[in-house]
XYZ file of C-alpha atoms in Angstrom:
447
model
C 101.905 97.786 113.996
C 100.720 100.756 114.954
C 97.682 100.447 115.715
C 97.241 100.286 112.673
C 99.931 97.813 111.568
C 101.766 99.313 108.648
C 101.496 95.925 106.894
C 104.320 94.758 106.293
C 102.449 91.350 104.630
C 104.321 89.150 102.279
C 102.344 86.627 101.107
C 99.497 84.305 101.655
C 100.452 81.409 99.151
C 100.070 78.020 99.652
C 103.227 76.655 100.823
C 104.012 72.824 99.966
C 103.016 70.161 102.628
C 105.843 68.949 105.048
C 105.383 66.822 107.635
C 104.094 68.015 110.917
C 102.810 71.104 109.557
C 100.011 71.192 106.958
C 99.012 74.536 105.167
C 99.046 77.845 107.011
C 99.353 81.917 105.649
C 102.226 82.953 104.558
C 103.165 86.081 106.126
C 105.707 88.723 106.134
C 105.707 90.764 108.811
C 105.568 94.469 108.514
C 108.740 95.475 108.941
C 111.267 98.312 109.096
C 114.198 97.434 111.733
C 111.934 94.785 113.241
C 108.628 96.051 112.022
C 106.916 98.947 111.541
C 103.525 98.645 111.939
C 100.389 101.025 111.527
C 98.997 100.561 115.292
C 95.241 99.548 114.371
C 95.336 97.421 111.493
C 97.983 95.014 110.525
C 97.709 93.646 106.781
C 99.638 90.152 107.227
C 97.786 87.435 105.108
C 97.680 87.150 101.138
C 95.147 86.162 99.273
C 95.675 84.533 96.121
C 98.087 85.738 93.497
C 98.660 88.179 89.932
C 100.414 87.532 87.135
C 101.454 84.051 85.693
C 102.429 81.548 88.797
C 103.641 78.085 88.045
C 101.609 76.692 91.085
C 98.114 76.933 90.226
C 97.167 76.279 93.518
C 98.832 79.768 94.677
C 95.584 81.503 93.364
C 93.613 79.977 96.345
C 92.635 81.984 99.228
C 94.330 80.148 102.390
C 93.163 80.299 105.910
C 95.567 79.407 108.952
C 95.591 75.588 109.946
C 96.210 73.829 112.476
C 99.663 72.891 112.824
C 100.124 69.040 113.928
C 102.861 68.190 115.128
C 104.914 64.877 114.968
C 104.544 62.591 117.824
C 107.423 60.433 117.548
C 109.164 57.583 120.874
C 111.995 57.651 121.762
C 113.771 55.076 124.421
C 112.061 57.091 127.307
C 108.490 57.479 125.561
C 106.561 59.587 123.194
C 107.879 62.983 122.774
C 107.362 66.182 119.888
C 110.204 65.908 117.264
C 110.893 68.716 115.979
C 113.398 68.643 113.001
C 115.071 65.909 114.351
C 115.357 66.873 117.950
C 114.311 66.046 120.830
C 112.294 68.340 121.960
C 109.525 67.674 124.638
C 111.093 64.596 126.245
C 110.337 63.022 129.664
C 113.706 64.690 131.472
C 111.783 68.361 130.354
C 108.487 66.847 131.245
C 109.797 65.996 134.927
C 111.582 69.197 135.261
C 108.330 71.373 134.293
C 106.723 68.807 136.796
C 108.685 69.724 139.510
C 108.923 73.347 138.929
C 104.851 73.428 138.719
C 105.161 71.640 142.368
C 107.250 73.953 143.601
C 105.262 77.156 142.490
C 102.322 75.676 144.086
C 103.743 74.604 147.531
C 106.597 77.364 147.955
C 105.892 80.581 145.949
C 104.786 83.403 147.774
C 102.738 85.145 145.433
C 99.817 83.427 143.545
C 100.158 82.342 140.250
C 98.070 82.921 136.696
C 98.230 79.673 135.806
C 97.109 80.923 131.855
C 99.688 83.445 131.954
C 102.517 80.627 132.854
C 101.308 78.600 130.046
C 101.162 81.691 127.555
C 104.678 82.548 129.028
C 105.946 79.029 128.532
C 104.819 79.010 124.799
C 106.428 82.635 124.259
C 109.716 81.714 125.367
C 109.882 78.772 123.094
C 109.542 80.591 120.127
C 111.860 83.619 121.537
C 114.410 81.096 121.981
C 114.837 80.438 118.239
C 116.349 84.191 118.157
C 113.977 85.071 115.414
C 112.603 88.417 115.208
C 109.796 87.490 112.809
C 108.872 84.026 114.487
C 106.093 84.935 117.612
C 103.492 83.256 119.474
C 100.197 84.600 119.467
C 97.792 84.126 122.708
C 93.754 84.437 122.121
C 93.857 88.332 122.813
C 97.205 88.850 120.392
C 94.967 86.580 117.942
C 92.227 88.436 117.757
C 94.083 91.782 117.622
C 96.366 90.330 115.022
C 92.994 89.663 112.978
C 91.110 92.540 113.868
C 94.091 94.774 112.228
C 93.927 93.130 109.237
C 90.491 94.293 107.845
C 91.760 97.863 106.644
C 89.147 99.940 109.452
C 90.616 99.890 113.018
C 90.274 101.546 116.347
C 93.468 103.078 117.088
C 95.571 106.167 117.289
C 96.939 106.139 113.464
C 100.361 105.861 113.444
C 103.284 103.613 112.209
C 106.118 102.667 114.760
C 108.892 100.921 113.896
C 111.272 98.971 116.232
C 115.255 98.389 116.047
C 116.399 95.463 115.996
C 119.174 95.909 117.780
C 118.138 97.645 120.539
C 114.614 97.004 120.876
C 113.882 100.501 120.905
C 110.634 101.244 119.878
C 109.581 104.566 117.783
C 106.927 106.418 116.162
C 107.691 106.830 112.657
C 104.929 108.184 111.392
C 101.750 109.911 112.761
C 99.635 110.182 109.869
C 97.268 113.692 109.384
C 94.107 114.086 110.997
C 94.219 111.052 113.191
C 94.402 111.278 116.964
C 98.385 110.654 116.852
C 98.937 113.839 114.945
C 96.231 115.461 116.968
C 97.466 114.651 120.392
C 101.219 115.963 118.860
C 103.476 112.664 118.122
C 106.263 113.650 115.876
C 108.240 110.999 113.643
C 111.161 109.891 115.324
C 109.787 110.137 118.643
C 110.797 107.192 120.974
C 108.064 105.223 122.985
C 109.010 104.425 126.329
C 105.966 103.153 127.712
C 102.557 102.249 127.197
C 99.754 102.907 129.705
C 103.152 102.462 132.193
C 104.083 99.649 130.782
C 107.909 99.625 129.567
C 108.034 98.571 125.711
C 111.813 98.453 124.801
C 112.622 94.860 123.779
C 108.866 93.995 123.752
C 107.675 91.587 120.475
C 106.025 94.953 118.657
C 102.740 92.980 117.738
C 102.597 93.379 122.120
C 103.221 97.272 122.328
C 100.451 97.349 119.142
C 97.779 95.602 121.321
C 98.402 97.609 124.225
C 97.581 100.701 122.164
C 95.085 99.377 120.808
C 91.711 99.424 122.857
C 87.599 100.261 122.420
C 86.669 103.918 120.915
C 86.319 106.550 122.928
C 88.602 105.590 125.705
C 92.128 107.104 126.053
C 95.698 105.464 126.336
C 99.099 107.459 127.824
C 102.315 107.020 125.829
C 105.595 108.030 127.524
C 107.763 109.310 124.595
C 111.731 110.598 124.663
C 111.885 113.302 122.016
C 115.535 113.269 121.629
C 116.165 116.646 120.001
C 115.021 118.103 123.047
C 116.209 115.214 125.240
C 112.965 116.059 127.192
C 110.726 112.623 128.424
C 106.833 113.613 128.503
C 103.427 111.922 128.871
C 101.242 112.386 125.630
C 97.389 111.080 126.372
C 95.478 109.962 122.738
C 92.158 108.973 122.356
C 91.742 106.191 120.442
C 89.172 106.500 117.246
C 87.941 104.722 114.259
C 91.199 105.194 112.158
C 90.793 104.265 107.884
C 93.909 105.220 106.204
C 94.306 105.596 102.149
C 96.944 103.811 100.886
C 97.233 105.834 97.904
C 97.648 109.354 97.040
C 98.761 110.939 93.799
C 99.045 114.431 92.667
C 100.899 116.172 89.681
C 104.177 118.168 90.578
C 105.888 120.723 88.349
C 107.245 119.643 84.765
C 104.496 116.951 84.218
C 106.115 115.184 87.134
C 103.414 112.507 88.463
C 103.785 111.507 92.543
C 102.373 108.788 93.740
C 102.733 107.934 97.678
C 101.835 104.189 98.790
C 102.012 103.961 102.329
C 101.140 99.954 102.562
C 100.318 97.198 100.080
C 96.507 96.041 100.934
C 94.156 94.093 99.219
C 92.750 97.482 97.551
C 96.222 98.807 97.184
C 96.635 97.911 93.615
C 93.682 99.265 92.279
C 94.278 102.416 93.688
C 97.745 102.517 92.535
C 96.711 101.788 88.430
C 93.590 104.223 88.761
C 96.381 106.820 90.130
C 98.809 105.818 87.363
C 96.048 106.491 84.415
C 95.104 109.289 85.844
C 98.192 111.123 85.650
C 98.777 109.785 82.581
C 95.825 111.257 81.093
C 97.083 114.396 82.804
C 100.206 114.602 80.825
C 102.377 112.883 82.973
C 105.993 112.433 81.378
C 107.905 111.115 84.475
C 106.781 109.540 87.640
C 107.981 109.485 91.664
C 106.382 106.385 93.406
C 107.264 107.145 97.087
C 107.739 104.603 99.295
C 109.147 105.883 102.468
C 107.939 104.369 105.788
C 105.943 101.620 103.781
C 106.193 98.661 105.681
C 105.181 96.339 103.227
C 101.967 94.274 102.845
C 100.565 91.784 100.897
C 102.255 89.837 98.188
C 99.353 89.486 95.743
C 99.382 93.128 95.646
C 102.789 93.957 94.817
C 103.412 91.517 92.337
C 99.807 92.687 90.458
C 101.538 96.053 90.439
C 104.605 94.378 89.086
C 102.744 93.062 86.583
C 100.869 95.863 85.517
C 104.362 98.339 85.254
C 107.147 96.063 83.981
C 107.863 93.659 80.970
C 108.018 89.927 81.246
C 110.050 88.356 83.647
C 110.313 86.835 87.166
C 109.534 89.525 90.012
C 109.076 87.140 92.681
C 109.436 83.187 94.182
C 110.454 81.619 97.552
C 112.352 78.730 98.504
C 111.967 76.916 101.561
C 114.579 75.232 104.071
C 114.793 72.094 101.333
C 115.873 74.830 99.255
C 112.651 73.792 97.276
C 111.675 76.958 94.709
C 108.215 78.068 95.036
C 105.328 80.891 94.368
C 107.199 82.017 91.374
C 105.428 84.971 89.907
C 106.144 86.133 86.332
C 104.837 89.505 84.651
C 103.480 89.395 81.151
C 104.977 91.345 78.657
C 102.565 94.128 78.451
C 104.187 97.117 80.075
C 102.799 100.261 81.345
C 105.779 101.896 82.671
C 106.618 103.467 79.624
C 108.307 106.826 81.050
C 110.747 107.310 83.466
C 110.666 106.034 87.155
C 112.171 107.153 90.428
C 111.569 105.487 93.492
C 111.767 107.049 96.971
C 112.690 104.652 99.908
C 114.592 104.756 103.489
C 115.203 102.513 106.530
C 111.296 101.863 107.223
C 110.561 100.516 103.448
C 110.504 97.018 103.999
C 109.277 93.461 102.655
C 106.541 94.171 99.805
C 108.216 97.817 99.629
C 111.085 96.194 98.666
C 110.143 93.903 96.316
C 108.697 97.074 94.383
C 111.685 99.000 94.730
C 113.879 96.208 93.995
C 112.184 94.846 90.868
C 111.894 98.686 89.217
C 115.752 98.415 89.925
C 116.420 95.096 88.320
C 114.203 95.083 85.455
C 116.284 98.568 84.401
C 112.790 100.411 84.656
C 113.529 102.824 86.819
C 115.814 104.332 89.746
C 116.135 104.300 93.343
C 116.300 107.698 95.348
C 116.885 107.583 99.473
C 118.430 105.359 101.779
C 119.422 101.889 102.055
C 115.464 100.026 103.213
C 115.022 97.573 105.906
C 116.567 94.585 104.303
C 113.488 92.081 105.038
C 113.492 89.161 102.657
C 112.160 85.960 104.337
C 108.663 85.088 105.085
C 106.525 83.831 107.881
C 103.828 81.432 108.306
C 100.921 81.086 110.623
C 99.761 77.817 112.639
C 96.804 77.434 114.879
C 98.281 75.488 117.885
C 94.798 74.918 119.266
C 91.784 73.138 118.274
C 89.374 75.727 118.796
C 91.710 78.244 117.129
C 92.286 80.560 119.681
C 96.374 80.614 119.584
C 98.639 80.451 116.861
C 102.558 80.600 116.167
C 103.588 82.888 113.102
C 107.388 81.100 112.094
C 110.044 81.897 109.176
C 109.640 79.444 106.475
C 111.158 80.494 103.392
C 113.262 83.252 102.003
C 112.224 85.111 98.956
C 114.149 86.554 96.111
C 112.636 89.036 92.919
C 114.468 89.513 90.028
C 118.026 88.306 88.734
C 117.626 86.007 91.759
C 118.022 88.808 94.584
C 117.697 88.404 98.181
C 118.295 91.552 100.328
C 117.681 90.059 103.795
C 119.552 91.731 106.129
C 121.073 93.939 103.422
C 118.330 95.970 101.882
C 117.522 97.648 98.674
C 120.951 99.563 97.897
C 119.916 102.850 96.411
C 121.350 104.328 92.624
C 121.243 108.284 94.810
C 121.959 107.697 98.093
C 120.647 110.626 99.877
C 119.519 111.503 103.692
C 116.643 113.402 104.499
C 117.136 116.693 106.465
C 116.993 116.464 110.167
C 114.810 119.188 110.694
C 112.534 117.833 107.739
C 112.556 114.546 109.551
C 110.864 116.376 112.706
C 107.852 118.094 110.888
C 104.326 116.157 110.797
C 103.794 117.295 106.652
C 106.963 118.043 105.052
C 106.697 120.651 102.310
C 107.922 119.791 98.959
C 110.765 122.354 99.025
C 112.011 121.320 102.098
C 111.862 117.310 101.214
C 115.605 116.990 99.984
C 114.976 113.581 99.392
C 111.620 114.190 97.269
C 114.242 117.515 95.648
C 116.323 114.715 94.694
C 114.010 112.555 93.106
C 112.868 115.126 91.051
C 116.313 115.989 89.789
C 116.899 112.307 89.059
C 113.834 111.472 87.294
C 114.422 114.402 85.116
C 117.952 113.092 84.290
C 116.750 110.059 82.734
């Protein structure tokens, strides 16, 4: 999330009831190593659905619901049962009890009472081990929302985080926003935030810390590891509105299209982009997906629909192993000239749905590096009556066509290559020293 969250949104279908649930947004989360996220904006829910579903409920706009939970006794008294366990039982009850007593007649320091409830919720849902499962307090809400609407105040960049490591990075500063102005380069690791460490922090966190009201400034402590030098870069935060798609025509009536996230306007853009070039002359076509974090599902599968022949591009199933939101192109076809598309480690969820479908369906090849490998989806829950606080949880994995899942494995590409270290450094990397784009170009002209 950068500020801007490079949406990394899967889907807002409407999943099938289960007990102690009830309806909610399906979400993916914007992801490349944990996420990657345009700080700003974060696309996360979908709104209805393209193409021929089997559920006709799917093409339904959903909001979040409140999740209620199962009350269920057992010997000691009522507790919340959550599959099948015990979880919130009068042993836990006592011990939270006691540990509230203590606090109050024995800590030295005072005590945020809201902030030991917030911190009590967080660690529930960090427990599961999950990096796509979070809980969301009031101001994470409302930030979470805010960065879905497209516009944002922020500094306009993508950062990814590894999930390994936690490490946090900038991996892209876009062009004329205050990132690239105040000098972030891609690659560049964020230490802190306003002095506040961020390594191992839930990246929907580090995104609301940069976030903040126009005008005012926020200090990011970056490692630039080329240079192994640490330094302090102050951005003012702006009014940051991103395109999602650009196009131009390259040499040998080579069309390039670049989709850098997959909003609610995405698809339009994309198909307007598409005739265009075709009524240029376009013979052959790059579709560049590198750093895309994803976005919503609605969107890609419309695209889907609009490129490729009949066939299945996309359903879930659940933890009943129940199939769902199966999406099916038509057979009318656009994509009637050859395809390459450009990925690496940061294309994730919707990217790779894209990517992987112009794979299976034959229509095209893949150019890069092995993507993020994001292929289950989340869910949001209000856990509050006045909505206020929600929990976003992994519900279902997904698959696209010939019944593919690449979660934790990624889109494998036909022409494996890396891009250039010292390309990887610049802010705008020309087209003759893009190795990766070089390649592309000599692939697409093979086919």
């Amino acid at each position: 999330m950068d500020e801007n969250f490079e949406h990394d949104q899967i889907t807002e279908l409407e999943p099938k009831k289960t007990p102690g649930f009830g309806k909610g947004i399906l979400v993916g989360i914007l992801s490349t190593l944990a996420a990657v996220i345009v700080i700003g904006g974060a696309v996360i829910g979908i709104s209805g659905a393209f193409g021929k579903s089997k559920d006709k409920d799917q093409n339904q706009n959903q909001q979040i619901q409140t999740g209620q939970e199962d009350k269920t006794d057992d010997n000691n008294g009522s507790g919340i049962q959550i599959a099948g366990d015990q979880v919130l039982n009068s042993d836990l009850l006592t011990q939270i009890s006691m540990l509230n007593t203590y606090l109050k007649e024995y800590y030295l320091h005072d005590v945020d009472v809201e902030e030991l409830r917030t911190g009590m919720l967080q660690g529930m849902i960090a427990a599961l081990g999950d990096p796509y499962s979070q809980y969301f307090d009031e101001e994470e809400l409302a930030s979470f929302n805010d960065s879905t609407q497209g516009e944002y105040v922020g500094i306009g960049a993508a950062v990814t985080q590894e999930l390994k490591t936690g490490i946090v990075r900038i991996s892209r500063p876009y062009e004329g926003t205050p990132s690239a102005e105040a000098g972030l380069l891609p690659g560049d690791v964020l230490v802190s935030v306003d002095g506040t460490e961020v390594t191992g922090m839930d990246l929907n966190r580090v995104v609301s810390l940069i976030k903040g009201e126009e005008g005012t400034t926020v200090t990011l402590h970056i490692y630039r590891e080329d240079k192994e030098e640490y330094s302090d870069i102050v951005v003012t935060r702006k009014k940051v509105e991103l395109p999602t798609v650009s196009s131009k025509m390259l040499e040998d009536k080579i069309g390039y299209i670049e989709v850098t996230g997959f909003e609610g306007v995405t698809a339009n853009q994309f198909i307007a982009a598409f005739e265009a070039l075709k009524d240029q002359g376009m013979e052959r076509v790059i579709v560049d997906l590198r750093n895309n974090g994803g976005g919503l599902v609605d969107t890609v599968t419309s695209m889907l629909d609009y490129l490729l022949p009949e066939g299945v591009i996309f359903y879930a199933k659940d933890k009943k192993d129940v199939k769902s939101m199966e999406y099916i192109s038509d057979k009318q076809a656009a994509l009637d000239i050859p395809m390459v598309v450009l990925v690496n480690g940061n294309t994730a969820s919707a990217a790779e749905i894209f990517s992987g479908n112009i794979q299976e369906f034959g229509m095209g090849k893949v150019v890069g590096t092995t993507t993020y490998g994001k292929g289950v989806m989340q869910q949001m829950f209000y856990t509050n009556v006045d909505k206020t606080a929600a929990v976003k949880l992994t519900v279902a994995d997904y698959y696209y066509h010939n019944d593919k899942n690449i979660n934790g494995v990624g889109v494998i590409p036909d022409v494996e290559v890396e891009l250039d270290e010292e390309a990887s450094k610049l802010l705008a990397i020309p087209i003759d020293k893009d190795n990766q784009l070089q390649k592309a170009i000599e692939t697409v002209k093979a086919q």
